[in-house]
One Martini backbone bead per residue (centre of mass of N, CA, C, O) as a GRO file, in nm:
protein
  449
    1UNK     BB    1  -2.028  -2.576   0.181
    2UNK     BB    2  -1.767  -2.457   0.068
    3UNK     BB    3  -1.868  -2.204  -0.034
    4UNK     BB    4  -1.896  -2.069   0.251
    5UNK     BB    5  -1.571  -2.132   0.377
    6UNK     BB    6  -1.419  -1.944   0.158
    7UNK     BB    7  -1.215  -1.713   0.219
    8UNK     BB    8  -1.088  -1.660  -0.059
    9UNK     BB    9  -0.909  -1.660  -0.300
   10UNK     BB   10  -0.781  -1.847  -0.541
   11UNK     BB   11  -0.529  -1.844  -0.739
   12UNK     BB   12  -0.710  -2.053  -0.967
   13UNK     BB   13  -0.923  -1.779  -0.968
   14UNK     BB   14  -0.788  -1.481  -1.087
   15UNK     BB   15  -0.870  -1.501  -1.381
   16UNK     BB   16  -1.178  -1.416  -1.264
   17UNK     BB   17  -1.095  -1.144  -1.134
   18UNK     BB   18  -1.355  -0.972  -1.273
   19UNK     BB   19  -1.559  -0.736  -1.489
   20UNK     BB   20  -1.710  -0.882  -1.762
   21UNK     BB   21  -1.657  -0.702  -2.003
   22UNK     BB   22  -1.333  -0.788  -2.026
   23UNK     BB   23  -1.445  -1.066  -2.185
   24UNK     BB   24  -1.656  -0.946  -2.383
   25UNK     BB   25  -1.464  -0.761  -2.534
   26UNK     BB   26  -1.225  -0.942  -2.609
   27UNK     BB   27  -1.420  -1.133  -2.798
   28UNK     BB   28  -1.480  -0.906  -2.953
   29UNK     BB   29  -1.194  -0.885  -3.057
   30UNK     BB   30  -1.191  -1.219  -3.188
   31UNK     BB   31  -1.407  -1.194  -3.365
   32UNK     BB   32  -1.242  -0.935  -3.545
   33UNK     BB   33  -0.929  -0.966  -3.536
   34UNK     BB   34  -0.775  -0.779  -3.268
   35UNK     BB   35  -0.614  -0.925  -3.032
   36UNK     BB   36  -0.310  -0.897  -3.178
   37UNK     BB   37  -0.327  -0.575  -3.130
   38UNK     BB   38  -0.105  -0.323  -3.015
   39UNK     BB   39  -0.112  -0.225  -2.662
   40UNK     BB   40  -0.138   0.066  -2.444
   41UNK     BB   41  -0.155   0.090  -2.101
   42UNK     BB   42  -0.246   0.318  -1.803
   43UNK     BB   43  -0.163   0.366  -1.493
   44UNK     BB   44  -0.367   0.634  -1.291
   45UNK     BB   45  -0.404   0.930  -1.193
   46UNK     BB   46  -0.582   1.283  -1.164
   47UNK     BB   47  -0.633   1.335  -0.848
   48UNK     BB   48  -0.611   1.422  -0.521
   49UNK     BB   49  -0.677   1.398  -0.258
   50UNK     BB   50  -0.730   1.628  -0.031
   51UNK     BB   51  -0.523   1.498   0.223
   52UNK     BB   52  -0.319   1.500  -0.040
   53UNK     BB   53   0.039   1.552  -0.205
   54UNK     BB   54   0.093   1.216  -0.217
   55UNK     BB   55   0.155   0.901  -0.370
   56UNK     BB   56   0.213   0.573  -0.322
   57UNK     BB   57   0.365   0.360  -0.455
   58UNK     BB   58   0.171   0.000  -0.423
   59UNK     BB   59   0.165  -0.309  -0.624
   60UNK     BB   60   0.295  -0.316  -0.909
   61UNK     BB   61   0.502  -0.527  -0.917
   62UNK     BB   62   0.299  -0.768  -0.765
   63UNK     BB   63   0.124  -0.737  -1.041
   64UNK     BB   64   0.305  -0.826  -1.243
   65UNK     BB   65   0.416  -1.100  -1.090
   66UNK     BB   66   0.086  -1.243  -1.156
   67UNK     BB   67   0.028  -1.162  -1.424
   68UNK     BB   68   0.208  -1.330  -1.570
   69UNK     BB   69   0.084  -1.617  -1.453
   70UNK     BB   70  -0.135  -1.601  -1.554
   71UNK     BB   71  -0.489  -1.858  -1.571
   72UNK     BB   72  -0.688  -2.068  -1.736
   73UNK     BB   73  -0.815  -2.309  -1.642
   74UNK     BB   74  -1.050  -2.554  -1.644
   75UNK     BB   75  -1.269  -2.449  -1.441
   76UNK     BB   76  -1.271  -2.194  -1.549
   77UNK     BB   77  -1.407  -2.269  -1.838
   78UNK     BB   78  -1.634  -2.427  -1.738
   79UNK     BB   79  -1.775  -2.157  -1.606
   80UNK     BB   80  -1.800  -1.976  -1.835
   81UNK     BB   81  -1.953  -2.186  -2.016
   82UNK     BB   82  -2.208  -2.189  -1.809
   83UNK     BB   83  -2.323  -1.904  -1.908
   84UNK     BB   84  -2.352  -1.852  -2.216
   85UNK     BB   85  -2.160  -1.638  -2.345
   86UNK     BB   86  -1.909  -1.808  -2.464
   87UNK     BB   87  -1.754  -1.935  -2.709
   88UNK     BB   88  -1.582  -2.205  -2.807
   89UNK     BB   89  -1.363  -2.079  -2.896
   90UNK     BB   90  -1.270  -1.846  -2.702
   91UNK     BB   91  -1.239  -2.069  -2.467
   92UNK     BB   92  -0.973  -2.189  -2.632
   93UNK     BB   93  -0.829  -1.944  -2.622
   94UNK     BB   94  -0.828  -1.881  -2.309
   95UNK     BB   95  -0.651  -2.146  -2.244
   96UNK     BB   96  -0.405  -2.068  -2.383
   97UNK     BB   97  -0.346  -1.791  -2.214
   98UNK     BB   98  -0.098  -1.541  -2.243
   99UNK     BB   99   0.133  -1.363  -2.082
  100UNK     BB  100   0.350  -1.172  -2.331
  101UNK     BB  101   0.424  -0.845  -2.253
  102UNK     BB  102   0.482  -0.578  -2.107
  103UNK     BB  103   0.585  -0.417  -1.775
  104UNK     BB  104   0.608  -0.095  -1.648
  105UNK     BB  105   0.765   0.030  -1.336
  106UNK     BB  106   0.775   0.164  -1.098
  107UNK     BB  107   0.886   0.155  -0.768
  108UNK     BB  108   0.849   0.070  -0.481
  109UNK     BB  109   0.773   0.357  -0.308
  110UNK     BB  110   0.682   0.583  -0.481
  111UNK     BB  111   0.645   0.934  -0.514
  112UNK     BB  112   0.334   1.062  -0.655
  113UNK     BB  113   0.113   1.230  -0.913
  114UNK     BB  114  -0.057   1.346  -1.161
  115UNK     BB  115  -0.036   1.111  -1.447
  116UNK     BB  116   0.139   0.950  -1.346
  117UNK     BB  117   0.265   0.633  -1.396
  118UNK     BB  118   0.253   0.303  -1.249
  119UNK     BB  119   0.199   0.193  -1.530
  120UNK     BB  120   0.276  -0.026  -1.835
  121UNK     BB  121   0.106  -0.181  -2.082
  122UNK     BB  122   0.257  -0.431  -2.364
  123UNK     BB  123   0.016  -0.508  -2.568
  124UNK     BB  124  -0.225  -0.746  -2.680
  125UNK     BB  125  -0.520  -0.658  -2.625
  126UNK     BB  126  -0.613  -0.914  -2.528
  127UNK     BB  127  -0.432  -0.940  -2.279
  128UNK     BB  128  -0.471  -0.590  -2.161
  129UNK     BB  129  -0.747  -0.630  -2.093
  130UNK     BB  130  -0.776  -0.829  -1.884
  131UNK     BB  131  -0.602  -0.660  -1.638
  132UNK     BB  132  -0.760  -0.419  -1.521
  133UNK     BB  133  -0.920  -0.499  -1.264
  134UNK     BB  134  -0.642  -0.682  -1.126
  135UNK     BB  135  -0.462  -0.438  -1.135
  136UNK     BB  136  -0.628  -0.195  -0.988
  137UNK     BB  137  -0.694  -0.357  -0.718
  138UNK     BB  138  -0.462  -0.392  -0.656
  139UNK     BB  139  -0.297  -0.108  -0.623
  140UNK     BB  140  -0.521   0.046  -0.486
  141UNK     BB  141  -0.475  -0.041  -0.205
  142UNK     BB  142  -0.161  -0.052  -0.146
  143UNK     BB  143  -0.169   0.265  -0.213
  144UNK     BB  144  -0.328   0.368   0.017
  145UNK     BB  145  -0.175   0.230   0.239
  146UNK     BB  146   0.094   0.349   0.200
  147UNK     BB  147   0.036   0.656   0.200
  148UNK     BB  148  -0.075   0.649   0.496
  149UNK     BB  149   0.174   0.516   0.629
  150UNK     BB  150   0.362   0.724   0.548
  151UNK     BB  151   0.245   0.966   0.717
  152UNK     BB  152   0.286   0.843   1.004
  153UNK     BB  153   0.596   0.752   0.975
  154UNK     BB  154   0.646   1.098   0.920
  155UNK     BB  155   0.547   1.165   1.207
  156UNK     BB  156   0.735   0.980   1.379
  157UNK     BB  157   0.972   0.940   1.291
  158UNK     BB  158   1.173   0.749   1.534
  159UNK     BB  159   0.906   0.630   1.606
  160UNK     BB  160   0.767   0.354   1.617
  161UNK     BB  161   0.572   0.125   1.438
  162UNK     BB  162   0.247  -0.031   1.473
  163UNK     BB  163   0.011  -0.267   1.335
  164UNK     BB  164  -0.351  -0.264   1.477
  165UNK     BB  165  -0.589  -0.325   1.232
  166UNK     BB  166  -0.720  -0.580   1.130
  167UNK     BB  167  -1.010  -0.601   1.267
  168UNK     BB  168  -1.145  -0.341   1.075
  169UNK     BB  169  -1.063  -0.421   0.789
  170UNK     BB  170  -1.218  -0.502   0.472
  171UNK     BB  171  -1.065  -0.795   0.500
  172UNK     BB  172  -0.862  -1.040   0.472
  173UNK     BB  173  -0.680  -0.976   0.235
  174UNK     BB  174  -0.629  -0.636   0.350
  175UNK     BB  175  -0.475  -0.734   0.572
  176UNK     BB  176  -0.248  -0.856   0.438
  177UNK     BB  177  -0.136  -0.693   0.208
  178UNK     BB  178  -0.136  -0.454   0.397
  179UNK     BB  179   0.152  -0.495   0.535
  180UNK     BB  180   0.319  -0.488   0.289
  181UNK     BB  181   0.251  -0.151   0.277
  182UNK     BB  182   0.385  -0.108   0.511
  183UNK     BB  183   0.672  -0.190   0.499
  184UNK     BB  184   0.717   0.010   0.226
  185UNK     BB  185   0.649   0.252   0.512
  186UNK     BB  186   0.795   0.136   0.740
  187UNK     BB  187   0.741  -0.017   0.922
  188UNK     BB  188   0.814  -0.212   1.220
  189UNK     BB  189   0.528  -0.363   1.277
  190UNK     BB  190   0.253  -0.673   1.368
  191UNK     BB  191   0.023  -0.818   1.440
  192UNK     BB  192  -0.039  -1.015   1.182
  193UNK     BB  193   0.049  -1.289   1.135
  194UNK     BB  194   0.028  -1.371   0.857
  195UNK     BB  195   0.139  -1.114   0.748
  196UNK     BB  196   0.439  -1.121   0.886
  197UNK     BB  197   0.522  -1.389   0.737
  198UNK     BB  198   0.439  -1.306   0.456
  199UNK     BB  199   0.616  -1.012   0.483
  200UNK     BB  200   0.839  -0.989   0.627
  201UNK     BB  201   0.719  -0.849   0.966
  202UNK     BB  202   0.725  -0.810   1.265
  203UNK     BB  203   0.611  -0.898   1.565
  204UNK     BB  204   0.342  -0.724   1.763
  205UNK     BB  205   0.225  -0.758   2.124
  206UNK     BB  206   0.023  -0.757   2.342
  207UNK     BB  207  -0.283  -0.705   2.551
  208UNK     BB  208  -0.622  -0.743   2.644
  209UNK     BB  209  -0.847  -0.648   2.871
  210UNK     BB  210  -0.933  -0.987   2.902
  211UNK     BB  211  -0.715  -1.036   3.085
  212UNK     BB  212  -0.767  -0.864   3.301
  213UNK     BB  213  -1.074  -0.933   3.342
  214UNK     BB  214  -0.991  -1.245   3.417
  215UNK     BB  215  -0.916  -1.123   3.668
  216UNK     BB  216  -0.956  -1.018   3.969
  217UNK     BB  217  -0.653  -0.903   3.995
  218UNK     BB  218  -0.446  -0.660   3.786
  219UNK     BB  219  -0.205  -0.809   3.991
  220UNK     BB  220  -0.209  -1.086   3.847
  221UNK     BB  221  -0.219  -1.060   3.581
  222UNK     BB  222   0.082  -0.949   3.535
  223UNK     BB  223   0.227  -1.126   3.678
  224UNK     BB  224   0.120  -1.383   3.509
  225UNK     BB  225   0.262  -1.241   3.230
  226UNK     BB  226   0.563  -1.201   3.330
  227UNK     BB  227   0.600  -1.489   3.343
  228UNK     BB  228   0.560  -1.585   3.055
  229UNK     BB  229   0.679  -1.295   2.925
  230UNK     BB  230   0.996  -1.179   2.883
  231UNK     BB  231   0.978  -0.843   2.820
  232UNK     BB  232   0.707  -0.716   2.843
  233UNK     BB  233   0.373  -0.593   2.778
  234UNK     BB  234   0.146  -0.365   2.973
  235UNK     BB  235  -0.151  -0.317   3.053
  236UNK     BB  236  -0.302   0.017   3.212
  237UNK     BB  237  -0.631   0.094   3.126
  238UNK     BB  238  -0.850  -0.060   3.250
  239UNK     BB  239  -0.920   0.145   3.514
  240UNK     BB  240  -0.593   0.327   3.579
  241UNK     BB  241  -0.321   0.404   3.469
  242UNK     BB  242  -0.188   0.481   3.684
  243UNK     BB  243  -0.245   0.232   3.891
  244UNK     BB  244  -0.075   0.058   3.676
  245UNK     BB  245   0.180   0.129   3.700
  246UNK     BB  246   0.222   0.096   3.991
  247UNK     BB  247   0.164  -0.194   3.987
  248UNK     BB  248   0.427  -0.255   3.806
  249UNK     BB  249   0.637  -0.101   4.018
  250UNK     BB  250   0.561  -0.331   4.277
  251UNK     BB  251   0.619  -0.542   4.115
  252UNK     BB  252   0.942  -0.519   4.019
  253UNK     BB  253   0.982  -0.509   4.363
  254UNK     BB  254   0.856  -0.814   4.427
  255UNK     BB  255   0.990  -0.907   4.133
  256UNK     BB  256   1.319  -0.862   3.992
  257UNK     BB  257   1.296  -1.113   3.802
  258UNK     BB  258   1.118  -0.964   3.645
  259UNK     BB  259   1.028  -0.851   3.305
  260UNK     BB  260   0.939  -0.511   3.153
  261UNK     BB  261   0.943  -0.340   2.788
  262UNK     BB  262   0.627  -0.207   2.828
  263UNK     BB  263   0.351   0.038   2.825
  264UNK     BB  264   0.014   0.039   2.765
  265UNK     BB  265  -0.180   0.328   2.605
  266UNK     BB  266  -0.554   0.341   2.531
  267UNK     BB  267  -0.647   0.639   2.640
  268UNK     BB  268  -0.675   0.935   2.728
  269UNK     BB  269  -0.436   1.156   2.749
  270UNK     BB  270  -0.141   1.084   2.646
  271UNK     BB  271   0.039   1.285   2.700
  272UNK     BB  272  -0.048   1.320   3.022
  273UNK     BB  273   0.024   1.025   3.090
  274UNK     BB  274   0.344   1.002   2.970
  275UNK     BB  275   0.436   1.178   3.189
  276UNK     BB  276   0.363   1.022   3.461
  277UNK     BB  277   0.436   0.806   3.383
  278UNK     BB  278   0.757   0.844   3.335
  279UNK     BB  279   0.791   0.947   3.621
  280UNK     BB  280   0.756   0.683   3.793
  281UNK     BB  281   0.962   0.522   3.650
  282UNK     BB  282   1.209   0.672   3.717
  283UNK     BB  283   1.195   0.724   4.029
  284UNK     BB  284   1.214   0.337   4.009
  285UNK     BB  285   1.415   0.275   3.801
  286UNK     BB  286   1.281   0.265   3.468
  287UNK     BB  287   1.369   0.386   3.210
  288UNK     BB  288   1.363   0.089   3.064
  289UNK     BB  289   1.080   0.132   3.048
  290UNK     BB  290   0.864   0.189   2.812
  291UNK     BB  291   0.592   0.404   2.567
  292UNK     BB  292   0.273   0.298   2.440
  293UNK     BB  293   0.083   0.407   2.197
  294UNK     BB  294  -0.272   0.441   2.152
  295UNK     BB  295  -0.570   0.519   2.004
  296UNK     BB  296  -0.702   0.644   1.742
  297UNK     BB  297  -0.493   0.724   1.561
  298UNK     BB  298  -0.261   0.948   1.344
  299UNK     BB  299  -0.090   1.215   1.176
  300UNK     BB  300  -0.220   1.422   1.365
  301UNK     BB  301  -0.146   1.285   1.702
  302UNK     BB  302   0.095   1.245   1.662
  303UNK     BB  303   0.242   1.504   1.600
  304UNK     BB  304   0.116   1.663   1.869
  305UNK     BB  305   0.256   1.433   2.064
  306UNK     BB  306   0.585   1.517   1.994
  307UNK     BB  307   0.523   1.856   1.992
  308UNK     BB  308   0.485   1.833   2.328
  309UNK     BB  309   0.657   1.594   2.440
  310UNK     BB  310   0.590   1.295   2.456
  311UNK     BB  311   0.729   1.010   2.626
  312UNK     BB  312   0.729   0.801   2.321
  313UNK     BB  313   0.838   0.533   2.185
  314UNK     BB  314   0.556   0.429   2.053
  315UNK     BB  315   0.331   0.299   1.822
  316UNK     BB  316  -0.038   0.241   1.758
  317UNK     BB  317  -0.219   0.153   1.479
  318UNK     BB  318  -0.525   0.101   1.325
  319UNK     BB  319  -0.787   0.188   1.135
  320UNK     BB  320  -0.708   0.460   1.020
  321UNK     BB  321  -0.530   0.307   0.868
  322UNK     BB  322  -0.643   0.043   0.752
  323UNK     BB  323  -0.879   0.230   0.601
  324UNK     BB  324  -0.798   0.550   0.529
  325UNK     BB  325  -1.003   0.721   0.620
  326UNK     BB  326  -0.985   0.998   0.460
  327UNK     BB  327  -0.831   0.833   0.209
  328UNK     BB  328  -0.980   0.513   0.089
  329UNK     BB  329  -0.940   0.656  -0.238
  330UNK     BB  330  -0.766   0.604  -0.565
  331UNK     BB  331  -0.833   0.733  -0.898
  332UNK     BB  332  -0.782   0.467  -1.103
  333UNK     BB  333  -0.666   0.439  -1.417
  334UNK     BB  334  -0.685   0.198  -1.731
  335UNK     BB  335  -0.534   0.320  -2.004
  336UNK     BB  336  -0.571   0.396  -2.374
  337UNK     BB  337  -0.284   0.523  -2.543
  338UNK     BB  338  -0.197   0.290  -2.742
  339UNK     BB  339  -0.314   0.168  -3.100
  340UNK     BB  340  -0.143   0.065  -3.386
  341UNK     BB  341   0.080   0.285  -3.333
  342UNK     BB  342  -0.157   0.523  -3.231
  343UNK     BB  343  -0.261   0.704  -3.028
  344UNK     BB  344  -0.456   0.811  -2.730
  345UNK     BB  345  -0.773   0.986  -2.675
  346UNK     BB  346  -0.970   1.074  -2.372
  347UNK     BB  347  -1.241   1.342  -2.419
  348UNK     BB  348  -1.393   1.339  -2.102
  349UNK     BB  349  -1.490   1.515  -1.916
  350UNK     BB  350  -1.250   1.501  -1.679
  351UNK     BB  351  -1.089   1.256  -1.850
  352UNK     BB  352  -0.807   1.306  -1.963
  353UNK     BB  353  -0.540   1.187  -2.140
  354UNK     BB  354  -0.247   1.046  -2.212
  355UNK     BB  355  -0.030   0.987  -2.460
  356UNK     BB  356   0.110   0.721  -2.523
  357UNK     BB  357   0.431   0.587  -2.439
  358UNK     BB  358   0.587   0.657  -2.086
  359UNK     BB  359   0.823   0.882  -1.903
  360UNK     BB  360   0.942   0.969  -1.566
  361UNK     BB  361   1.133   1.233  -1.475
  362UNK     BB  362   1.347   1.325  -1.182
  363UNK     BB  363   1.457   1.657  -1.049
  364UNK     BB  364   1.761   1.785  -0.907
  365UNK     BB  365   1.914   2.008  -0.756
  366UNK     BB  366   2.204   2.185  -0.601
  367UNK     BB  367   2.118   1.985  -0.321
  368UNK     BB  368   1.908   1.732  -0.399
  369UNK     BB  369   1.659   1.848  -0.451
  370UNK     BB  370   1.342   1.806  -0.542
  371UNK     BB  371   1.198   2.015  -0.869
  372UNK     BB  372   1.082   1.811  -1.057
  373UNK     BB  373   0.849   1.680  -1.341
  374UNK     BB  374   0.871   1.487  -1.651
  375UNK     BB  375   0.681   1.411  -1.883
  376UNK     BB  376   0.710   1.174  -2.118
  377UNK     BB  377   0.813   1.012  -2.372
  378UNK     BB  378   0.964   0.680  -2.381
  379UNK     BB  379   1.162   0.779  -2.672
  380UNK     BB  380   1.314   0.996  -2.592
  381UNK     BB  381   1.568   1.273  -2.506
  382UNK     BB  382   1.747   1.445  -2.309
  383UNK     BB  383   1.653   1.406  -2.018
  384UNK     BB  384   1.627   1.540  -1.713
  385UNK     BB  385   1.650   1.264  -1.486
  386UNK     BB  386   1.532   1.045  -1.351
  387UNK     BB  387   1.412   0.721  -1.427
  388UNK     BB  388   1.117   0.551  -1.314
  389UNK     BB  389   1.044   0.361  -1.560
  390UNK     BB  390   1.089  -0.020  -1.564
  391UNK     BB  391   1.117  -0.312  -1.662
  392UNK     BB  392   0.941  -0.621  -1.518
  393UNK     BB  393   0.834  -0.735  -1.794
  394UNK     BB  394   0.943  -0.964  -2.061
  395UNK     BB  395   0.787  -1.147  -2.270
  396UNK     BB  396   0.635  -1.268  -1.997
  397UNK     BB  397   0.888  -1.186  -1.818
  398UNK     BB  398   1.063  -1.190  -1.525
  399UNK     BB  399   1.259  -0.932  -1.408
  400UNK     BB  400   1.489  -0.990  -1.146
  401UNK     BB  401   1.677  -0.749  -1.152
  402UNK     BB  402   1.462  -0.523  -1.135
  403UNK     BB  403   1.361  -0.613  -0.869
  404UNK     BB  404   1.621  -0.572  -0.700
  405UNK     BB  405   1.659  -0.269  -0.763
  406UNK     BB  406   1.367  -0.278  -0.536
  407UNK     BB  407   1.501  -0.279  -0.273
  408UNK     BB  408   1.446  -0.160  -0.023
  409UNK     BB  409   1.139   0.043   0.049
  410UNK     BB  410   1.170   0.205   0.300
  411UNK     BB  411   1.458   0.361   0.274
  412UNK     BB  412   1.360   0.481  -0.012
  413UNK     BB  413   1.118   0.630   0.080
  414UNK     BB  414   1.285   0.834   0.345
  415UNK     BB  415   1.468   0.943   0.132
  416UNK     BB  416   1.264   1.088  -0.042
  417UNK     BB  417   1.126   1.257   0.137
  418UNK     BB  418   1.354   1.426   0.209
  419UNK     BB  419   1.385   1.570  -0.099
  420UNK     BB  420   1.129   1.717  -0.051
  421UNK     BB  421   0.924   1.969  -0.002
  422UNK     BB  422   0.765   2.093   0.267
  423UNK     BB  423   0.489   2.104   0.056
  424UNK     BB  424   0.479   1.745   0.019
  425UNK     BB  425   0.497   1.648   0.366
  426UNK     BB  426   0.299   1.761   0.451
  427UNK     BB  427  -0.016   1.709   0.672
  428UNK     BB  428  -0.194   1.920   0.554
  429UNK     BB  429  -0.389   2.037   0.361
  430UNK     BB  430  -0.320   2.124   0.052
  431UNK     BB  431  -0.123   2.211  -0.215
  432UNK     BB  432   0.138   2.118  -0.422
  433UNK     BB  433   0.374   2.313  -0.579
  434UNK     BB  434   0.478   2.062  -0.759
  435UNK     BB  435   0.620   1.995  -1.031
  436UNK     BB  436   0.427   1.902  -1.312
  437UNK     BB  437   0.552   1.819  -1.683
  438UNK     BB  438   0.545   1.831  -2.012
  439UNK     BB  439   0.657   1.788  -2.252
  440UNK     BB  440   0.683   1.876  -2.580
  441UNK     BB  441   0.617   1.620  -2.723
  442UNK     BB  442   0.390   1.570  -2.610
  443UNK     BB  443   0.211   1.777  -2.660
  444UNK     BB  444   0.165   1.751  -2.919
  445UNK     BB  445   0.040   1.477  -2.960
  446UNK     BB  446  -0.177   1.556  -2.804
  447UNK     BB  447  -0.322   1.766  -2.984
  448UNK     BB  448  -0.318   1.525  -3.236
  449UNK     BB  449  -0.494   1.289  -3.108
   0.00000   0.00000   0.00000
């Protein structure tokens, strides 16, 4: 009966998940005696969602302080011995295994393009190859989401967003993590309570419409829940938005020790009823009561909202944002770039990589705007830009003083996207002109590999 109430993965169940491939390959390399070679992987994607113009990295730093601790614990060993797929010694092998080599990544919530690698694993292929699916699935997620996060909360520019989207996430675990890549791409707050307290992000949440439908009365609900919490927010579209402002504004003339810190709407013309409800509350004196909006929201309504100067103070955004309903998927590959000291390239028709281990240098013109970037090898010199790869794990080892260098990833996030130009941050359809290119010593290697 408990496996069928077990919520999600257990921490000491992190590395059964996996691929089935990624142990036989594994069991491969050590039955052939390949296991302790040398081996350099790339997490990278190949193209752009065709509604985005960047994507954010993010998930690559938590994935790789997860992966240093990864283990195979007795249970899980004993789990795989009874698939019987497996040898004795190999299992024992496992029993043992730690990651030992380094994992270099970009800092959370970089703006990156295609072929940018957001993470590489130097490692003994035994080790690098068990990372592949648990390293893609962690990063694949957070990185969708902190990317349409990202284009939200520049649509929204000033004004707070917060995310109403769990109940319709596509899991418990996408709700949880999804907080984390919120956070890193600006988000204010989150109805969430367990990811707001496990990923310190303020709480915020207003109420439905059946605490409403639950009185008999409109202005009885309100009453009620404004003597409960002061300066609430009051949901007022459950009949007629308008006669809830007013009603609103009723309850605060007749009991003015009453607070309430904003109303929300979540119905209808958002732009017109937030000018009518702001002019109610302005003529009853009450300037000081915001105005929340929601209702299937992104950062194209948003937009559209704020172009039009309707007087809203904050956003909710639930699914739109929670699924990344657009671009829900990014094609995020890990590959195979150098092993044995030799680099690897695969030329499978549209799935080509760069070889051997990269760092990617971003340049900024004469006025601090970025003007592109450059792949090279990663014992390049000489070449300008910042470098955007710094190792995070070094044998086996999290290196916190790096991790610490990568704090605070909102702030970080909006000054970057500021130094873009406004063809990669357009909220449109569309190519972004940003040059990305190949160093020339990474292009002959590439010819030769």
């Amino acid at each position: 009966m408990s496996e069928l109430i077990t919520p999600n993965v257990a921490d000491e169940e992190l590395a059964l998940l996996t691929d089935l491939y990624q142990l036989t390959m594994t069991q491969a390399y050590w039955k052939e005696s390949l296991h302790e070679t040398p081996a350099t992987f790339s997490l990278f994607f190949r193209k752009l969602p065709a509604s985005r113009r960047f994507i954010l990295a993010c998930g690559q730093q938590h994935a790789a302080a997860m992966l240093s601790q990864l283990r195979f614990n007795d249970t899980a060993i004993k789990r795989l011995k009874n698939t019987q797929m497996f040898d004795t010694g190999f299992l024992d092998w496992l029993a043992n295994w730690r990651f030992e080599g380094d994992i270099w990544t970009v800092p959370e919530g970089t703006p990156l393009f295609p072929n940018e690698p957001l993470l590489e694993v130097d490692a003994p292929i035994g080790q690098a190859q068990l990372l592949e699916s648990l390293v893609m699935n962690l990063v694949q997620l957070e990185t969708t989401l902190a990317t349409k996060a990202a284009r939200i909360t520049w649509a929204a520019g000033d004004h707070p967003v917060v995310d109403f989207g769990m109940r319709r996430m596509h899991g418990i675990d996408a709700a949880v993590r999804g907080v984390r890549a919120y956070k890193t791409a600006g988000l204010h707050g989150t109805s969430n309570v367990l990811g707001g307290l496990r990923h310190d992000l303020a709480l915020n949440g207003t109420m439905a419409h059946s605490y409403i439908l639950a009185h008999d009365d409109e202005r009885d609900a309100f009453r009620a829940f404004a003597r409960h919490y002061a300066n609430t927010t009051l949901l007022v579209d459950t009949y007629d938005t308008i006669t809830g402002v007013e009603r609103v504004i009723d309850l605060l003339r007749e009991e003015p020790s009453l607070t309430v810190g904003a109303v929300r709407l979540d119905s209808g013309d958002l732009g017109d009823l937030a000018k009518r409800a702001r002019a109610l509350l302005d003529d009853a004196g009450h300037s000081e009561i915001k105005i929340i909006a929601s209702s299937g929201l992104d950062e194209h309504s948003i937009a559209e909202l704020i172009n039009d100067e309707a007087p809203i103070d904050a956003f909710g955004v639930g699914t739109q944002m929670g699924v990344s309903a657009d671009a829900p998927v990014i094609d995020l590959s890990y590959k195979l770039v150098e092993y044995a000291g030799q680099p690897r390239v695969k030329y499978s028709t549209g799935k080509v990589n760069l070889p051997s281990r990269k760092q990617v240098y971003r340049r900024q013109d004469a006025q601090g705007r970025y003007c592109g970037d450059v792949i090279a090898l990663r014992d390049e010199t000489g070449l300008d830009g910042e470098a955007l790869l710094a190792p995070l794990v070094k044998g086996g080892e999290l290196q916190t003083a790096t991790l610490a260098q990568t704090e605070n990833a909102p702030a970080r996030v909006r000054e970057a996207l500021r130094h873009f130009p406004t063809h990669v941050t357009a909220l449109e359809e569309g190519e972004s002109d940003y040059t990305v290119e190949e160093s020339a010593a990474l292009r002959d290697l590439a010819k030769k590999a």
